[in-house]
Each structure stands twice: as C-alpha cells, then as structure tokens.
Amino acid sequence: MKVESHEHRIGIMENLLRDAKQVLTLEEAALFMGISKSSLYKMTHKHELPFFRPNGKIIYFEKSELLNWMRQNRSMSEAETKAAATKHMSELCK
C-alpha cells in the first residue's frame, strides 16, 4: 500500500476515536466547538461553560455538556416564528 493510503486510513481512525471520546482536552474542545484555544480559555476563566480541572492545572470538558451549552439560545427558523405568531394570534382571538 502507498504511504498516502496509510495516512488516509490513520486519519479516518483518528477521527473515529475522537468522535467516540467523551472527555476532551482544551485543544480538542476548541476544535470540536470551532473556536480558538484563547477564546475557550477566556470562557473558562469567566465560568461561562462547564469544565473540570481534576489536578488543578489541565482543563477537561465533557462533550455532552459542550453540546448542551452550544445548543442554548436557539433561534427559531422563519417558519417556526410564523407558526408561533399564528398560534399566538389565534389564542388572542378566543
């Protein structure tokens, strides 16, 4: 097999392992969230999202908690907004 093929397969395996991982380091969490490590450090300093620091130094994040945090303050689609407005108007007319 070619080296490129092996590298590609290794990359796929690394992605699968990363997807299965439930506890993330700061670097992994930043990649997962699509933000810089600096931004994530600032957010932990302000206690804007949940994190763990079991040894007092290294910061860890639980993937499910990051997903829950990222899903906060959801914006409704235009169709959802129209449906909510229609429902509200029909309730007012009763």
CSV table of N, CA and C in Angstrom, one decimal, residues 28-93:
chain,number,residue,atom,x,y,z
A,28,GLU,N,-8.8,19.8,22.1
A,28,GLU,CA,-9.8,19.0,21.5
A,28,GLU,C,-11.2,19.7,21.5
A,29,ALA,N,-11.5,20.3,22.7
A,29,ALA,CA,-12.8,21.0,22.8
A,29,ALA,C,-12.8,22.2,21.9
A,30,ALA,N,-11.7,23.0,21.8
A,30,ALA,CA,-11.7,24.1,20.9
A,30,ALA,C,-11.9,23.7,19.4
A,31,LEU,N,-11.3,22.6,19.0
A,31,LEU,CA,-11.5,22.1,17.7
A,31,LEU,C,-12.9,21.6,17.5
A,32,PHE,N,-13.5,20.9,18.5
A,32,PHE,CA,-14.9,20.4,18.5
A,32,PHE,C,-15.8,21.6,18.3
A,33,MET,N,-15.6,22.7,19.0
A,33,MET,CA,-16.5,23.8,19.0
A,33,MET,C,-16.2,24.8,17.9
A,34,GLY,N,-15.1,24.6,17.2
A,34,GLY,CA,-14.7,25.5,16.1
A,34,GLY,C,-14.3,26.9,16.6
A,35,ILE,N,-13.7,27.0,17.8
A,35,ILE,CA,-13.2,28.3,18.3
A,35,ILE,C,-11.7,28.2,18.6
A,36,SER,N,-11.1,29.3,18.9
A,36,SER,CA,-9.7,29.3,19.3
A,36,SER,C,-9.5,28.8,20.7
A,37,LYS,N,-8.3,28.3,21.0
A,37,LYS,CA,-8.0,27.9,22.4
A,37,LYS,C,-8.0,29.1,23.3
A,38,SER,N,-7.6,30.3,22.8
A,38,SER,CA,-7.6,31.5,23.5
A,38,SER,C,-9.1,31.9,24.0
A,39,SER,N,-10.0,31.8,23.0
A,39,SER,CA,-11.4,32.0,23.3
A,39,SER,C,-11.9,31.1,24.4
A,40,LEU,N,-11.6,29.8,24.3
A,40,LEU,CA,-12.0,28.8,25.2
A,40,LEU,C,-11.4,29.1,26.6
A,41,TYR,N,-10.1,29.5,26.7
A,41,TYR,CA,-9.5,29.8,27.9
A,41,TYR,C,-10.3,31.0,28.6
A,42,LYS,N,-10.6,32.0,27.8
A,42,LYS,CA,-11.4,33.1,28.3
A,42,LYS,C,-12.7,32.7,28.9
A,43,MET,N,-13.4,31.8,28.2
A,43,MET,CA,-14.7,31.3,28.6
A,43,MET,C,-14.6,30.5,29.9
A,44,THR,N,-13.5,29.8,30.1
A,44,THR,CA,-13.4,29.0,31.3
A,44,THR,C,-13.0,30.0,32.4
A,45,HIS,N,-12.2,31.0,32.2
A,45,HIS,CA,-11.9,32.0,33.2
A,45,HIS,C,-13.1,32.7,33.7
A,46,LYS,N,-14.1,33.0,32.8
A,46,LYS,CA,-15.3,33.6,33.2
A,46,LYS,C,-16.4,32.7,33.7
A,47,HIS,N,-16.1,31.4,33.7
A,47,HIS,CA,-17.0,30.3,34.1
A,47,HIS,C,-18.3,30.4,33.2
A,48,GLU,N,-18.1,30.6,31.9
A,48,GLU,CA,-19.3,30.6,31.0
A,48,GLU,C,-19.7,29.3,30.6
A,49,LEU,N,-18.9,28.2,30.7
A,49,LEU,CA,-19.3,26.9,30.4
A,49,LEU,C,-18.7,25.9,31.4
A,50,PRO,N,-19.3,24.7,31.5
A,50,PRO,CA,-18.8,23.8,32.5
A,50,PRO,C,-17.5,23.1,32.1
A,51,PHE,N,-16.6,22.9,33.0
A,51,PHE,CA,-15.3,22.3,32.8
A,51,PHE,C,-14.8,21.6,34.0
A,52,PHE,N,-13.8,20.7,33.9
A,52,PHE,CA,-13.2,20.0,35.0
A,52,PHE,C,-11.7,20.3,35.1
A,53,ARG,N,-11.2,20.4,36.3
A,53,ARG,CA,-9.8,20.6,36.5
A,53,ARG,C,-9.4,19.7,37.6
A,54,PRO,N,-9.3,18.4,37.4
A,54,PRO,CA,-9.1,17.4,38.5
A,54,PRO,C,-7.7,17.6,39.2
A,55,ASN,N,-6.7,18.0,38.5
A,55,ASN,CA,-5.4,18.1,39.1
A,55,ASN,C,-5.0,19.5,39.4
A,56,GLY,N,-5.9,20.4,39.1
A,56,GLY,CA,-5.7,21.8,39.4
A,56,GLY,C,-5.0,22.6,38.2
A,57,LYS,N,-4.6,21.9,37.2
A,57,LYS,CA,-3.9,22.5,36.0
A,57,LYS,C,-4.6,22.3,34.7
A,58,ILE,N,-4.7,21.0,34.3
A,58,ILE,CA,-5.2,20.7,33.0
A,58,ILE,C,-6.7,20.7,33.0
A,59,ILE,N,-7.3,21.4,32.0
A,59,ILE,CA,-8.7,21.6,31.9
A,59,ILE,C,-9.3,20.5,30.9
A,60,TYR,N,-10.4,19.9,31.4
A,60,TYR,CA,-11.1,18.9,30.6
A,60,TYR,C,-12.6,19.4,30.4
A,61,PHE,N,-13.2,18.9,29.4
A,61,PHE,CA,-14.6,19.2,29.1
A,61,PHE,C,-15.3,17.9,28.8
A,62,GLU,N,-16.6,17.8,29.2
A,62,GLU,CA,-17.4,16.7,28.8
A,62,GLU,C,-18.1,17.1,27.5
A,63,LYS,N,-18.0,16.2,26.5
A,63,LYS,CA,-18.6,16.5,25.2
A,63,LYS,C,-20.1,16.8,25.2
A,64,SER,N,-20.8,16.1,26.0
A,64,SER,CA,-22.3,16.3,26.1
A,64,SER,C,-22.6,17.6,26.7
A,65,GLU,N,-21.8,18.1,27.6
A,65,GLU,CA,-22.1,19.4,28.3
A,65,GLU,C,-21.7,20.5,27.3
A,66,LEU,N,-20.7,20.3,26.5
A,66,LEU,CA,-20.4,21.3,25.5
A,66,LEU,C,-21.5,21.4,24.4
A,67,LEU,N,-22.0,20.2,24.0
A,67,LEU,CA,-23.2,20.2,23.1
A,67,LEU,C,-24.4,21.0,23.7
A,68,ASN,N,-24.7,20.7,24.9
A,68,ASN,CA,-25.8,21.3,25.6
A,68,ASN,C,-25.6,22.8,25.6
A,69,TRP,N,-24.4,23.2,26.0
A,69,TRP,CA,-24.1,24.7,26.1
A,69,TRP,C,-24.2,25.3,24.7
A,70,MET,N,-23.7,24.7,23.6
A,70,MET,CA,-23.7,25.2,22.3
A,70,MET,C,-25.2,25.3,21.8
A,71,ARG,N,-26.1,24.5,22.3
A,71,ARG,CA,-27.5,24.5,21.8
A,71,ARG,C,-28.3,25.5,22.6
A,72,GLN,N,-27.8,26.3,23.5
A,72,GLN,CA,-28.6,27.3,24.2
A,72,GLN,C,-28.9,28.4,23.3
A,73,ASN,N,-30.0,29.1,23.6
A,73,ASN,CA,-30.4,30.3,22.9
A,73,ASN,C,-30.6,30.0,21.4
A,74,ARG,N,-31.3,29.0,21.1
A,74,ARG,CA,-31.6,28.6,19.8
A,74,ARG,C,-32.5,29.7,19.1
A,75,SER,N,-32.2,30.0,17.9
A,75,SER,CA,-33.0,31.0,17.1
A,75,SER,C,-34.0,30.1,16.3
A,76,MET,N,-35.2,30.6,16.3
A,76,MET,CA,-36.2,29.9,15.5
A,76,MET,C,-36.1,30.2,14.0
A,77,SER,N,-36.5,29.2,13.2
A,77,SER,CA,-36.5,29.5,11.8
A,77,SER,C,-37.6,30.4,11.4
A,78,GLU,N,-37.7,30.9,10.2
A,78,GLU,CA,-38.8,31.8,9.8
A,78,GLU,C,-40.1,31.1,9.9
A,79,ALA,N,-40.1,29.9,9.5
A,79,ALA,CA,-41.4,29.1,9.5
A,79,ALA,C,-41.8,28.9,11.0
A,80,GLU,N,-40.9,28.6,11.9
A,80,GLU,CA,-41.3,28.4,13.3
A,80,GLU,C,-41.8,29.7,13.9
A,81,THR,N,-41.2,30.8,13.5
A,81,THR,CA,-41.6,32.1,14.0
A,81,THR,C,-43.0,32.4,13.5
A,82,LYS,N,-43.3,32.2,12.2
A,82,LYS,CA,-44.6,32.4,11.7
A,82,LYS,C,-45.7,31.5,12.4
A,83,ALA,N,-45.3,30.3,12.6
A,83,ALA,CA,-46.2,29.3,13.3
A,83,ALA,C,-46.5,29.8,14.7
A,84,ALA,N,-45.5,30.3,15.4
A,84,ALA,CA,-45.7,30.7,16.8
A,84,ALA,C,-46.6,32.0,16.8
A,85,ALA,N,-46.4,32.9,15.8
A,85,ALA,CA,-47.2,34.1,15.7
A,85,ALA,C,-48.6,33.8,15.4
A,86,THR,N,-48.8,32.8,14.5
A,86,THR,CA,-50.2,32.4,14.1
A,86,THR,C,-50.9,31.8,15.4
A,87,LYS,N,-50.2,31.0,16.1
A,87,LYS,CA,-50.8,30.4,17.3
A,87,LYS,C,-51.1,31.4,18.3
A,88,HIS,N,-50.2,32.4,18.5
A,88,HIS,CA,-50.5,33.4,19.5
A,88,HIS,C,-51.7,34.3,19.1
A,89,MET,N,-51.8,34.6,17.8
A,89,MET,CA,-52.9,35.4,17.3
A,89,MET,C,-54.2,34.7,17.5
A,90,SER,N,-54.2,33.4,17.2
A,90,SER,CA,-55.4,32.6,17.4
A,90,SER,C,-55.9,32.5,18.8
A,91,GLU,N,-54.9,32.4,19.7
A,91,GLU,CA,-55.2,32.4,21.2
A,91,GLU,C,-55.8,33.8,21.6
A,92,LEU,N,-55.3,34.9,21.1
A,92,LEU,CA,-55.8,36.2,21.4
A,92,LEU,C,-57.2,36.4,21.0
A,93,CYS,N,-57.6,35.8,19.8
A,93,CYS,CA,-58.9,36.0,19.3
A,93,CYS,C,-60.0,35.1,19.9
